[in-house]
Amino acid sequence: MSDIVTYAVQGHLGVITLNNPPVNALSVSKGVLQRILDAIKEGEHDPAVKAFLIVGSGRAFCGGADISEFGKPSSVGLSTLPNLVSYMDTVTKPMIAGIHGFALGGGLELALACHFRAALPGTLLGLPEVKLGILPGAHGTQRLPRVLGAARALDMMVSGDPIPAEKALDLGLVDELLKGEMPAAAIQFANRVVREGREIKRTNSGQAAVDGSVEAFFANARARIAKEHRGYPAPLVICDCVEAAVTLPFKQGVQRERDGFEKLRPGTESRSLRHLFFAEREVAKIPDVPEDTRTREIRTAAVIGAGTMGGGIAMNFVNAGIPVKILEMSQAALDKGLGVISRNYAATVAKGRLRQEDMDRRMGLLQGVLEYEAIKDADIVIEAVFEDMAVKRQVFEKLDAVMKPGAILATNTSTLDVDEIAAATKRPEDVIGLHFFSPANVMKLLEVVRAAKTGKDVLATSMKLARTIRKVGVVAGVCDGFIGNRMLHGYFREAGFLLEEGALPQQVDRVIEDFGFAMGPFRVSDLAGLDVGWYIRKRQAATRPAHLRYSKVADRICEMGRFGQKTNAGWYRYAPGSRTPIPDPQIEELIVEASAEAGITRREISDQEILERCMYALVNEGANILKEGIALRASDIDIVYVSGYGFPRYRGGPMFHADTAGLDKVLESVQRFHAQHGEFWAPSKLLERLAKEGGTFNPA
Ligand code: NAD
């Protein structure tokens, strides 16, 4: 504990070194800030010390506040960052920040309170607090605009994206780029500051600059932010603070910042984003698979099937520099699949987001093949052929026969039983489900489906692979639809029933979009195409329990040849070439007829009912999934929904949303729907228990 911050006098310098691995977080409770303050006070009284140098040990200067301390009672009697930086404003000996790796959040605020900043090339400097739904709360909103001007500072704080030291030098955020090793390079710079007697430059004086009229600048900025950050309050509050930096004295600006911080910190948005921050770190942990489990090397990959999914999956590998062979049934299918990939990359090049030589390199890592013999040495093979058990079993028998020992055999099935697929081989321990989402080269989510006999090393390797190809891997157990799609059944079912009871597609979509989804269920269906679901429903018709309610509206729409955007008509109408949905009276007529046919008297449906029926259908099934162990933890379900289904991040995912609403209230609604609508709504046992205990899905 005692060396969490070290202080040593070296020549004329009082050198303060942050030493709180892994990122030198400014933990209040561990006394990091108090120790920095103590060191400064000691040096102030030491005539040998002419200046202070603050540096970080290890990989970086400082990653900012200790996020686990947010929302907890503050540690009484120990210095906080706002205290410390205020004190630094009273120090009359030069204070220098020597920065390497990164200075983020509180780390940059600490550096901003210094009088000089020098950084190694490539160092990242930023204020990413907005990503946690808060604002820089230790003078960052006041000092950064005074250094960079209002426009640049606002951009940096609203995006939360860091800038490299080279750019920071151009903008005046750092005074000099350092050369050589740390901390020697910083010590050299600090000694020069002393030797040259450089005048102290404080970041708390004057006011921030803005080009043109202050009113016009902030009116434009607010309009832009409101549009781009719908549902997120933090960016607008940051904008208020920057305005204060332009119009008010420093002290009042700091007060504005403090008020804004206190307003945002307990809000749902910030709590949701912090929940996801921890959920994203937790998701890789698998209780019975130790973190040091030996993983298999993945140097080459193969994909079976060059269709919609196979092509996208292959792109993920070549994007990460892993060569891929794609196997198809015919040269024509292969040419078609490779053509789609090539056009996909070409479009990215045309938009200026990929260099031609990078496209060429990636295409060079792809090879189409027609024989299994050609893929036998791949370290992993992912099957993405038609969703048909007989076809999949055949493919896996073949893979079992040809693939080298130790190869991972993965299936991208969305609905089929991975245990049954594994049973087609004599090596079920090597078989796993890797459920990508469409478009597979874009969507972040990867459900890693652990079958009964999947080896622990295969699971660990797949989770590691997810990171390599820049996906968020979430472990799921075997069941129909795994985590995401299984929950989605209820969501779409309720959306459909609501139409029969009195709502229209545009009302349901509006409510879901106002909640924060980019698109409601009917717009999404039109985008994805209605035919796929229709074929599945036709196949299931014979085995569908006759006593259960079934809405025929979706089938009727398909029978009219309306398959969504691709036919310019689905739940909505579309002008040719346009993606804007136009409500269609023909569909309204069809819905009203369906209500009559089902003997349902249409009624006014409130927005709240729409929201609760769609969301709590997700939550109730999510609770079953959790209880059955299909998901390892509630936060994994939240990750699935925010990274694969467009659930608004600022609501933290469906299970966190339920926790926020209060599980007793959620249960009350579920019980009411159960009484009104029958067995689809049988309350989850886990929900019942937690509601009774006053508990939550996610540990508090
Ligand atoms: P698709 O019809 O676009 O592509 C399937 C491809 O596999 C075709 O090119 C076909 O020629 C090829 N193929 C079929 N049998 C083959 C065999 N024996 N050997 C080699 N190639 C063969 O289908 P898709 O949408 O890419 O779906 C593929 C798999 O991915 C399915 O299991 C599906 O459930 C799953 N999936 C699809 C989505 C989606 O949104 N489309 C999402 C997740 C998972």
XYZ file of C-alpha atoms and ligand atoms in Angstrom:
744
model
C 0.000 0.000 0.000
C 2.702 2.425 1.000
C 4.355 2.546 -2.422
C 1.126 3.205 -4.320
C 2.564 6.680 -4.873
C 6.272 7.284 -4.393
C 7.938 10.607 -3.789
C 11.651 11.190 -4.230
C 13.788 14.304 -4.547
C 16.046 13.984 -7.573
C 18.273 17.012 -8.013
C 15.972 20.027 -8.149
C 12.878 17.932 -8.768
C 10.301 16.484 -6.428
C 9.334 13.407 -8.457
C 5.911 11.928 -7.737
C 5.398 8.498 -9.294
C 1.975 6.873 -9.544
C 2.347 3.209 -8.863
C -1.103 1.645 -8.751
C -1.161 -1.131 -11.355
C -2.549 -1.890 -13.854
C -3.456 1.666 -14.956
C -2.470 3.862 -11.995
C -6.134 4.515 -11.222
C -6.693 7.482 -8.941
C -8.293 5.454 -6.190
C -9.563 7.644 -3.371
C -10.042 4.851 -0.869
C -6.535 3.494 -1.401
C -5.241 6.973 -0.690
C -3.624 7.605 -4.082
C -4.811 11.210 -4.224
C -4.034 11.869 -0.588
C -0.488 10.613 -1.135
C 0.000 12.908 -4.133
C -1.258 15.832 -2.033
C 1.035 14.916 0.859
C 4.015 14.702 -1.501
C 3.265 18.137 -2.958
C 2.964 19.664 0.511
C 6.255 18.091 1.517
C 8.036 19.435 -1.571
C 6.572 22.906 -1.185
C 8.440 23.306 2.083
C 11.655 21.789 0.808
C 14.035 24.470 -0.490
C 15.901 21.828 -2.519
C 12.781 21.254 -4.626
C 12.421 23.779 -7.424
C 9.695 21.972 -9.393
C 7.459 18.900 -9.296
C 7.308 16.148 -11.881
C 4.388 13.713 -11.896
C 4.872 10.475 -13.836
C 3.283 7.045 -13.951
C 5.074 3.746 -13.544
C 4.316 0.708 -15.701
C 2.445 0.965 -18.960
C 0.882 4.403 -18.651
C 0.641 7.721 -16.879
C -2.894 7.245 -15.542
C -6.205 5.705 -16.609
C -8.296 8.004 -14.405
C -10.695 7.424 -11.547
C -11.244 4.019 -9.998
C -14.620 3.207 -11.530
C -15.504 0.683 -8.840
C -15.650 3.626 -6.402
C -18.403 5.411 -8.348
C -21.674 5.583 -6.549
C -20.102 4.421 -3.297
C -19.917 6.696 -0.274
C -16.781 8.819 -0.458
C -13.892 7.915 1.800
C -14.042 10.361 4.658
C -10.952 12.462 5.271
C -9.034 11.427 2.145
C -8.358 13.799 -0.698
C -10.444 13.525 -3.862
C -9.356 14.638 -7.317
C -11.310 17.935 -7.270
C -9.614 18.759 -3.941
C -6.213 17.883 -5.263
C -6.417 19.852 -8.498
C -7.788 22.876 -6.595
C -4.811 22.667 -4.263
C -2.443 22.418 -7.247
C -3.726 25.817 -8.377
C -2.175 27.336 -5.253
C 1.259 25.791 -5.779
C 3.872 28.286 -6.915
C 6.655 25.901 -7.911
C 6.319 24.611 -11.495
C 4.389 21.352 -11.821
C 5.119 19.158 -14.788
C 3.263 16.078 -16.049
C 5.470 13.549 -17.867
C 3.015 11.389 -19.778
C 3.374 8.035 -21.523
C 0.903 5.341 -22.600
C -2.260 7.237 -21.838
C -3.702 10.004 -19.698
C -7.426 9.429 -19.607
C -10.246 10.930 -17.598
C -8.976 11.925 -14.164
C -5.474 11.181 -15.472
C -5.748 13.968 -18.007
C -7.437 16.234 -15.458
C -4.450 15.735 -13.174
C -2.132 16.601 -16.054
C -4.279 19.628 -16.920
C -3.807 20.997 -13.413
C -0.035 20.850 -13.963
C 1.658 23.857 -15.502
C 3.511 21.923 -18.206
C 2.700 18.708 -20.039
C 5.143 16.623 -22.040
C 4.343 13.265 -23.600
C 5.990 10.424 -25.452
C 4.878 10.134 -29.099
C 1.816 7.915 -29.491
C 0.503 8.662 -25.999
C -3.292 8.971 -25.918
C -4.949 11.860 -24.113
C -8.682 12.018 -23.588
C -11.680 12.598 -21.369
C -13.873 9.522 -21.952
C -16.269 10.098 -19.015
C -19.202 10.557 -21.392
C -18.933 6.850 -22.198
C -19.959 6.168 -18.624
C -22.776 8.694 -18.754
C -20.999 11.306 -16.677
C -18.719 14.276 -17.282
C -15.142 15.066 -16.356
C -15.753 16.114 -12.763
C -12.350 17.401 -11.683
C -12.216 20.647 -13.644
C -11.783 18.926 -17.026
C -14.794 20.713 -18.503
C -13.285 24.049 -17.450
C -9.580 23.561 -18.129
C -9.710 21.730 -21.462
C -11.757 24.475 -23.202
C -9.359 27.091 -21.777
C -6.468 25.212 -23.393
C -8.042 24.057 -26.668
C -10.895 26.501 -27.249
C -14.549 25.592 -26.837
C -15.121 23.779 -30.139
C -12.275 21.259 -29.905
C -12.766 20.647 -26.199
C -16.485 20.049 -26.697
C -15.826 17.535 -29.480
C -13.307 15.693 -27.367
C -15.546 15.480 -24.317
C -18.762 14.662 -26.180
C -17.154 11.902 -28.262
C -14.998 10.713 -25.381
C -12.375 9.703 -27.961
C -8.730 10.352 -27.084
C -6.227 12.139 -29.311
C -2.583 11.154 -29.838
C 0.224 13.230 -28.352
C 1.295 14.481 -31.794
C -2.109 16.090 -32.319
C -2.164 17.284 -28.712
C 1.135 19.076 -29.415
C -0.348 20.847 -32.449
C -3.347 21.914 -30.397
C -1.272 23.092 -27.449
C -2.523 20.447 -25.009
C 1.032 19.219 -24.566
C 4.072 21.482 -24.648
C 6.586 19.050 -25.967
C 7.034 15.532 -27.338
C 9.515 13.558 -25.274
C 12.280 11.420 -26.685
C 13.718 8.299 -25.092
C 12.787 6.245 -22.069
C 10.508 7.155 -19.205
C 10.965 8.553 -16.660
C 14.410 9.793 -17.789
C 12.959 11.698 -20.747
C 10.452 13.484 -18.507
C 13.120 14.285 -15.911
C 15.251 15.851 -18.610
C 12.326 17.991 -19.750
C 11.456 19.036 -16.189
C 15.067 20.013 -15.506
C 15.009 22.167 -18.610
C 11.848 23.921 -17.385
C 13.685 24.743 -14.144
C 16.923 25.746 -15.859
C 15.181 28.044 -18.316
C 13.056 29.510 -15.540
C 9.944 29.034 -17.678
C 6.934 30.963 -16.584
C 4.128 28.948 -15.042
C 1.059 28.523 -17.308
C -2.108 27.896 -15.357
C -5.221 26.437 -16.921
C -7.661 28.095 -14.527
C -7.331 31.672 -15.667
C -9.301 33.715 -18.187
C -12.110 32.254 -20.202
C -12.340 29.769 -23.045
C -12.352 31.060 -26.593
C -15.051 30.490 -29.169
C -15.121 31.512 -32.832
C -17.988 33.826 -33.728
C -21.095 34.407 -31.680
C -21.312 32.536 -28.397
C -25.103 32.164 -28.659
C -24.980 30.777 -32.181
C -22.146 28.411 -31.358
C -23.954 26.828 -28.416
C -27.354 26.787 -30.121
C -25.813 24.817 -33.007
C -23.879 22.564 -30.681
C -26.997 21.731 -28.634
C -29.065 20.985 -31.724
C -26.352 18.684 -33.066
C -25.893 16.890 -29.751
C -29.637 16.417 -29.187
C -29.865 14.743 -32.591
C -26.757 12.590 -32.374
C -27.060 11.575 -28.729
C -30.774 10.991 -28.347
C -31.545 9.580 -24.930
C -28.163 10.425 -23.427
C -28.223 13.408 -21.048
C -24.453 13.658 -20.393
C -23.384 15.289 -23.700
C -25.830 18.166 -23.212
C -24.692 18.725 -19.641
C -21.089 18.756 -20.894
C -22.154 21.402 -23.394
C -23.614 23.500 -20.545
C -20.286 23.260 -18.730
C -18.291 24.301 -21.799
C -20.598 27.279 -22.167
C -19.791 28.166 -18.566
C -16.087 27.938 -19.410
C -16.681 30.538 -22.110
C -18.982 32.871 -20.217
C -18.224 32.540 -16.498
C -15.207 32.879 -14.223
C -13.385 29.618 -13.477
C -14.821 29.178 -10.014
C -18.407 29.439 -11.169
C -17.656 27.102 -14.058
C -16.311 24.558 -11.610
C -19.523 24.850 -9.608
C -21.558 24.277 -12.783
C -19.431 21.193 -13.456
C -19.939 19.876 -9.919
C -23.716 20.353 -10.152
C -23.793 18.589 -13.512
C -21.704 15.719 -12.211
C -23.913 15.212 -9.175
C -26.977 15.281 -11.402
C -25.621 12.698 -13.854
C -23.899 10.260 -11.515
C -26.999 8.744 -9.881
C -29.005 8.796 -13.139
C -30.206 5.652 -14.916
C -28.029 6.389 -17.945
C -24.823 6.496 -15.966
C -25.729 3.506 -13.818
C -26.581 1.548 -16.988
C -23.335 2.421 -18.730
C -21.300 1.583 -15.635
C -23.166 -1.713 -15.366
C -22.203 -2.502 -18.964
C -18.608 -1.448 -18.351
C -18.300 -4.119 -15.672
C -20.479 -6.601 -17.570
C -18.083 -6.381 -20.519
C -15.198 -7.316 -18.238
C -17.116 -10.087 -16.520
C -18.413 -11.755 -19.669
C -15.146 -13.511 -20.512
C -15.059 -15.322 -17.162
C -16.401 -18.871 -17.119
C -16.669 -20.270 -13.597
C -15.453 -23.820 -14.327
C -12.879 -22.818 -16.952
C -9.847 -21.306 -15.227
C -8.378 -18.197 -16.857
C -5.077 -19.986 -17.415
C -6.681 -22.843 -19.373
C -4.363 -23.736 -22.254
C -5.869 -22.552 -25.508
C -5.319 -23.970 -28.983
C -3.419 -21.976 -31.619
C -5.633 -20.486 -34.323
C -3.430 -19.593 -37.281
C -5.696 -20.654 -40.140
C -9.423 -21.045 -40.559
C -11.951 -22.577 -42.913
C -15.604 -21.725 -43.498
C -18.144 -24.084 -45.049
C -20.700 -22.237 -47.173
C -20.137 -18.866 -48.857
C -23.656 -17.561 -48.336
C -24.821 -14.558 -46.312
C -23.226 -15.740 -43.099
C -20.230 -17.685 -44.426
C -18.973 -14.657 -46.354
C -19.300 -12.313 -43.384
C -17.663 -14.821 -41.043
C -14.712 -15.239 -43.407
C -14.267 -11.449 -43.522
C -13.839 -11.352 -39.747
C -10.879 -13.697 -39.973
C -9.079 -11.998 -42.825
C -9.706 -8.616 -41.177
C -7.722 -9.999 -38.244
C -4.988 -11.292 -40.565
C -5.978 -14.978 -40.327
C -6.043 -16.781 -43.699
C -9.362 -18.463 -44.551
C -10.407 -21.094 -47.038
C -14.094 -21.039 -47.976
C -15.605 -24.282 -49.179
C -18.699 -24.393 -51.390
C -20.649 -26.978 -53.327
C -20.061 -25.475 -56.764
C -17.769 -23.031 -58.520
C -20.790 -20.861 -59.258
C -21.734 -20.615 -55.553
C -18.116 -19.894 -54.699
C -17.805 -17.151 -57.307
C -21.023 -15.607 -56.090
C -19.925 -15.651 -52.447
C -16.438 -14.284 -53.125
C -17.962 -11.642 -55.402
C -20.162 -10.404 -52.548
C -17.148 -10.147 -50.219
C -15.106 -8.305 -52.813
C -17.929 -5.824 -53.501
C -18.368 -5.346 -49.778
C -14.719 -4.341 -49.346
C -14.801 -2.227 -52.512
C -17.717 -0.244 -51.060
C -15.693 0.407 -47.896
C -12.723 1.529 -50.014
C -15.008 3.830 -52.010
C -16.190 5.429 -48.769
C -12.540 6.088 -47.878
C -12.685 3.810 -44.829
C -10.279 1.170 -46.143
C -7.162 1.515 -48.258
C -7.039 -0.337 -51.569
C -3.865 -2.148 -50.536
C -5.568 -3.339 -47.340
C -8.469 -4.666 -49.360
C -6.024 -6.460 -51.663
C -4.187 -7.936 -48.706
C -7.431 -9.156 -47.160
C -8.722 -10.642 -50.395
C -5.311 -12.311 -50.747
C -5.908 -14.134 -47.460
C -9.134 -15.629 -48.827
C -9.184 -18.726 -50.932
C -12.220 -20.484 -52.372
C -12.103 -24.281 -52.507
C -14.423 -27.110 -53.542
C -12.799 -30.106 -51.808
C -12.670 -30.960 -48.111
C -9.128 -32.208 -48.640
C -8.065 -28.568 -49.149
C -9.195 -27.477 -45.670
C -8.006 -30.412 -43.594
C -5.127 -28.511 -41.963
C -7.196 -25.549 -40.749
C -7.060 -24.906 -36.987
C -10.766 -24.070 -36.915
C -13.604 -24.694 -39.318
C -16.941 -22.907 -39.074
C -19.915 -24.409 -40.799
C -22.474 -21.970 -42.257
C -24.515 -24.125 -44.642
C -28.317 -24.350 -44.886
C -30.204 -24.558 -41.619
C -31.084 -28.229 -41.990
C -30.050 -30.951 -39.559
C -29.494 -33.600 -42.232
C -27.216 -31.290 -44.215
C -25.320 -30.195 -41.098
C -24.812 -33.779 -39.925
C -23.435 -34.709 -43.313
C -21.019 -31.802 -43.208
C -19.827 -32.745 -39.705
C -19.337 -36.394 -40.647
C -17.169 -35.189 -43.467
C -15.255 -32.805 -41.208
C -14.709 -35.593 -38.702
C -13.212 -37.714 -41.454
C -10.832 -35.112 -42.882
C -9.896 -32.492 -40.295
C -6.558 -32.801 -38.527
C -6.670 -33.885 -34.879
C -7.161 -30.894 -32.567
C -9.031 -28.774 -35.091
C -12.056 -26.964 -33.655
C -15.275 -27.830 -35.453
C -17.815 -25.026 -35.093
C -21.362 -24.563 -36.311
C -23.102 -21.253 -36.933
C -26.561 -22.778 -36.539
C -29.205 -20.433 -35.127
C -31.804 -22.971 -34.088
C -30.499 -26.527 -34.334
C -29.300 -28.716 -31.467
C -25.503 -28.411 -31.232
C -25.332 -31.679 -29.223
C -26.959 -33.518 -32.085
C -24.552 -31.942 -34.566
C -21.621 -32.890 -32.308
C -22.942 -36.465 -32.179
C -22.364 -36.757 -35.929
C -18.639 -36.805 -35.130
C -16.416 -39.054 -33.064
C -14.894 -35.993 -31.412
C -17.749 -34.084 -29.767
C -15.237 -32.444 -27.407
C -13.944 -30.458 -30.411
C -17.405 -29.250 -31.445
C -18.859 -25.894 -30.428
C -21.476 -23.441 -31.647
C -20.268 -20.046 -32.860
C -23.429 -18.096 -33.490
C -22.633 -14.970 -35.477
C -25.215 -12.286 -36.196
C -26.036 -10.780 -39.543
C -24.199 -8.920 -41.077
C -21.506 -11.126 -39.552
C -18.653 -8.787 -40.472
C -20.366 -5.908 -38.650
C -22.324 -7.199 -35.664
C -20.285 -7.299 -32.470
C -22.039 -10.197 -30.781
C -20.877 -13.799 -30.908
C -22.810 -16.391 -28.917
C -20.356 -19.128 -28.011
C -22.546 -22.183 -27.593
C -21.178 -24.743 -25.191
C -22.508 -28.194 -25.995
C -22.661 -31.006 -23.435
C -19.272 -32.418 -24.410
C -17.436 -29.295 -25.609
C -13.884 -29.306 -24.233
C -12.930 -26.556 -21.814
C -9.931 -25.675 -23.951
C -12.198 -25.419 -27.004
C -14.446 -23.041 -25.082
C -11.508 -20.971 -23.819
C -9.998 -20.855 -27.325
C -13.309 -19.729 -28.819
C -13.683 -16.925 -26.268
C -10.143 -15.797 -27.015
C -10.828 -16.013 -30.733
C -13.880 -13.781 -30.246
C -11.557 -11.070 -28.946
C -9.062 -11.633 -31.765
C -11.743 -11.058 -34.385
C -13.105 -8.126 -32.346
C -16.353 -9.677 -31.229
C -17.957 -9.803 -27.827
C -18.140 -13.498 -27.011
C -20.944 -14.553 -24.664
C -21.210 -18.154 -23.479
C -24.622 -19.753 -24.045
C -25.964 -23.224 -23.372
C -27.792 -25.387 -25.888
C -31.517 -24.647 -26.293
C -33.767 -23.462 -29.078
C -32.575 -19.963 -29.973
C -29.772 -19.866 -27.368
C -29.949 -16.606 -25.409
C -30.827 -13.845 -27.848
C -33.260 -15.442 -30.288
C -35.020 -17.465 -27.620
C -35.905 -14.254 -25.785
C -36.853 -12.569 -29.026
C -39.695 -15.032 -29.684
C -41.774 -13.513 -26.906
C -40.962 -9.976 -27.998
C -42.213 -10.557 -31.541
C -45.142 -12.642 -30.326
C -46.396 -9.807 -28.141
C -45.804 -7.204 -30.863
C -48.009 -9.325 -33.155
C -50.729 -9.871 -30.536
C -50.832 -6.150 -29.787
C -51.774 -5.537 -33.416
C -54.710 -7.910 -33.170
C -55.835 -6.235 -29.960
C -55.894 -2.704 -31.333
C -52.423 -1.303 -32.109
C -50.873 -0.647 -35.509
C -47.274 -1.390 -36.597
C -46.348 2.291 -36.593
C -47.547 2.724 -33.000
C -45.615 -0.295 -31.732
C -42.484 0.747 -33.621
C -42.711 4.313 -32.320
C -42.948 3.172 -28.698
C -39.962 0.837 -29.052
C -37.951 3.485 -30.883
C -38.798 6.112 -28.266
C -37.500 3.643 -25.693
C -34.194 3.792 -27.562
C -34.032 0.939 -30.078
C -32.909 2.117 -33.518
C -35.883 0.287 -35.034
C -39.088 -1.240 -33.743
C -40.019 -4.894 -34.409
C -41.958 -4.303 -37.629
C -39.346 -2.072 -39.254
C -36.672 -4.603 -38.328
C -38.733 -7.412 -39.835
C -39.148 -5.487 -43.080
C -35.413 -4.887 -43.185
C -34.487 -8.513 -42.482
C -37.120 -9.948 -44.839
C -40.355 -11.616 -43.837
C -39.974 -14.772 -45.917
C -37.400 -16.534 -43.705
C -39.688 -16.532 -40.648
C -42.630 -17.534 -42.818
C -40.867 -20.668 -44.069
C -39.961 -21.603 -40.509
C -43.565 -21.089 -39.331
C -44.904 -23.184 -42.179
C -42.518 -25.963 -41.187
C -43.598 -25.721 -37.556
C -47.331 -25.495 -38.339
C -47.946 -29.228 -38.023
C -46.487 -29.419 -34.524
C -47.774 -26.105 -33.144
C -49.992 -26.735 -30.076
C -53.529 -26.018 -31.259
C -54.694 -24.493 -27.980
C -52.136 -21.678 -28.092
C -53.027 -18.313 -29.542
C -51.468 -17.680 -32.954
C -51.599 -14.473 -34.966
C -52.018 -15.020 -38.683
C -51.266 -11.443 -39.729
C -47.592 -12.030 -40.575
C -48.448 -15.078 -42.699
C -51.150 -13.166 -44.590
C -48.679 -10.427 -45.429
C -46.261 -12.986 -46.852
C -49.043 -14.673 -48.806
C -49.498 -11.322 -50.568
C -45.875 -11.546 -51.713
C -44.886 -8.729 -49.343
C -41.503 -9.775 -47.973
C -40.357 -6.399 -46.625
C -37.979 -3.824 -48.090
C -36.746 -6.178 -50.797
C -40.243 -6.212 -52.354
C -40.947 -2.558 -51.456
C -43.747 -3.780 -49.205
C -44.091 -5.636 -45.944
C -45.510 -4.264 -42.723
C -45.093 -0.893 -44.450
C -44.906 0.378 -48.011
C -41.624 1.675 -49.466
C -41.099 3.922 -52.447
C -38.755 2.160 -54.874
C -35.154 2.566 -53.704
C -36.206 4.128 -50.395
C -35.936 2.675 -46.915
C -38.457 5.050 -45.374
C -41.461 3.098 -44.089
C -44.856 4.446 -45.109
C -47.847 3.222 -43.057
C -50.129 1.279 -45.360
C -53.960 1.383 -45.129
C -54.059 -2.053 -46.761
C -52.151 -3.484 -43.800
C -54.427 -1.703 -41.350
C -57.427 -3.264 -43.080
C -55.819 -6.682 -42.941
C -55.079 -6.285 -39.214
C -58.624 -5.134 -38.423
C -60.010 -8.131 -40.325
C -57.704 -10.467 -38.415
C -58.963 -9.054 -35.106
C -62.570 -9.696 -36.148
C -61.740 -13.190 -37.308
C -60.069 -13.965 -33.984
C -63.117 -12.572 -32.154
C -61.105 -9.752 -30.571
C -62.759 -6.366 -29.998
C -60.133 -3.793 -30.850
C -59.325 -1.343 -28.064
C -57.101 1.652 -27.439
C -53.691 0.327 -26.428
C -51.515 2.540 -24.279
C -47.855 3.125 -25.039
C -47.027 1.810 -21.604
C -48.762 -1.491 -22.298
C -46.867 -1.854 -25.579
C -43.577 -1.220 -23.840
C -44.247 -3.529 -20.913
C -45.520 -6.389 -23.030
C -42.556 -6.252 -25.395
C -39.895 -5.663 -22.723
C -41.226 -7.936 -20.010
C -41.624 -10.757 -22.532
C -37.842 -10.431 -22.968
C -37.259 -10.210 -19.233
C -39.466 -13.158 -18.199
C -37.785 -15.440 -20.736
C -34.389 -14.009 -19.790
C -35.121 -15.065 -16.212
C -35.921 -18.617 -17.373
C -32.694 -18.677 -19.364
C -30.788 -17.606 -16.286
C -32.483 -20.146 -14.057
C -31.729 -22.954 -16.533
C -28.082 -21.914 -16.692
C -28.277 -21.195 -20.448
C -26.717 -17.829 -19.585
C -24.028 -17.671 -16.898
C -25.178 -14.363 -15.454
C -27.821 -11.682 -15.949
C -25.211 -9.239 -17.189
C -24.308 -11.665 -20.014
C -27.909 -11.419 -21.223
C -27.623 -7.646 -21.095
C -24.462 -7.817 -23.194
C -26.218 -10.046 -25.743
C -29.001 -7.506 -26.106
C -26.928 -4.333 -26.311
C -24.330 -5.800 -28.657
C -26.538 -7.962 -30.874
C -30.096 -6.644 -30.771
C -29.866 -2.868 -30.630
C -31.096 -2.601 -27.038
C -30.256 0.981 -25.927
C -26.998 0.996 -23.974
C -28.255 3.799 -21.757
C -30.828 1.382 -20.373
C -28.200 -1.232 -19.586
C -29.878 -4.260 -21.206
C -33.210 -5.965 -20.500
C -32.274 -7.528 -17.156
C -30.743 -4.310 -15.836
C -33.795 -2.447 -17.094
C -35.990 -4.810 -15.056
C -33.777 -4.297 -12.005
C -34.131 -0.543 -12.467
C -37.921 -0.772 -12.761
C -38.056 -2.951 -9.625
C -38.665 -6.702 -9.908
C -41.799 -6.517 -7.763
C -43.331 -4.145 -10.324
C -42.165 -6.305 -13.230
C -43.691 -9.387 -11.615
C -46.945 -7.563 -10.991
C -47.234 -6.783 -14.713
C -46.217 -10.305 -15.727
C -48.873 -11.741 -13.401
C -51.487 -9.395 -14.849
C -50.550 -10.418 -18.410
C -50.628 -14.055 -17.301
C -54.192 -13.643 -16.046
C -55.237 -11.846 -19.247
C -53.312 -13.754 -21.904
C -52.593 -17.188 -20.491
C -49.667 -19.548 -20.452
C -47.199 -17.590 -22.599
C -46.889 -15.372 -19.561
C -46.330 -17.986 -16.848
C -44.091 -16.012 -14.472
C -40.519 -17.213 -14.273
C -39.757 -18.926 -10.961
C -36.591 -16.884 -10.622
C -38.468 -13.634 -11.148
C -41.008 -14.698 -8.520
C -38.335 -15.553 -6.001
C -36.256 -12.419 -6.524
C -39.314 -10.162 -6.447
C -40.361 -11.729 -3.153
C -36.893 -11.320 -1.659
C -36.573 -7.743 -2.879
C -33.625 -8.891 -4.997
C -32.300 -8.043 -8.452
C -31.059 -10.110 -11.427
C -27.727 -8.310 -11.400
C -26.015 -8.231 -8.036
C -26.411 -4.744 -6.557
P -27.320 -18.964 -47.113
O -28.384 -19.744 -47.782
O -27.119 -17.554 -47.484
O -25.933 -19.685 -47.332
C -25.723 -21.058 -47.215
C -24.593 -21.423 -48.177
O -24.147 -22.712 -47.855
C -25.009 -21.414 -49.629
O -24.093 -20.622 -50.358
C -24.906 -22.883 -50.040
O -24.468 -23.042 -51.381
C -23.875 -23.403 -49.061
N -24.002 -24.818 -48.781
C -25.118 -25.520 -48.507
N -24.813 -26.799 -48.272
C -23.474 -26.916 -48.394
C -22.561 -27.991 -48.270
N -22.972 -29.213 -47.990
N -21.263 -27.746 -48.459
C -20.822 -26.503 -48.767
N -21.644 -25.465 -48.886
C -22.951 -25.660 -48.711
O -27.599 -19.119 -45.556
P -27.097 -18.177 -44.357
O -28.122 -17.150 -44.105
O -25.700 -17.780 -44.613
O -27.154 -19.192 -43.126
C -26.149 -20.147 -42.921
C -26.231 -20.654 -41.497
O -26.086 -19.562 -40.619
C -27.548 -21.303 -41.123
O -27.287 -22.339 -40.226
C -28.297 -20.180 -40.437
O -29.256 -20.637 -39.526
C -27.169 -19.505 -39.718
N -27.405 -18.112 -39.366
C -28.004 -17.257 -40.227
C -28.207 -15.934 -39.864
C -28.840 -14.952 -40.815
O -29.257 -13.877 -40.359
N -28.908 -15.229 -42.094
C -27.790 -15.488 -38.612
C -27.139 -16.388 -37.755
C -26.951 -17.689 -38.151
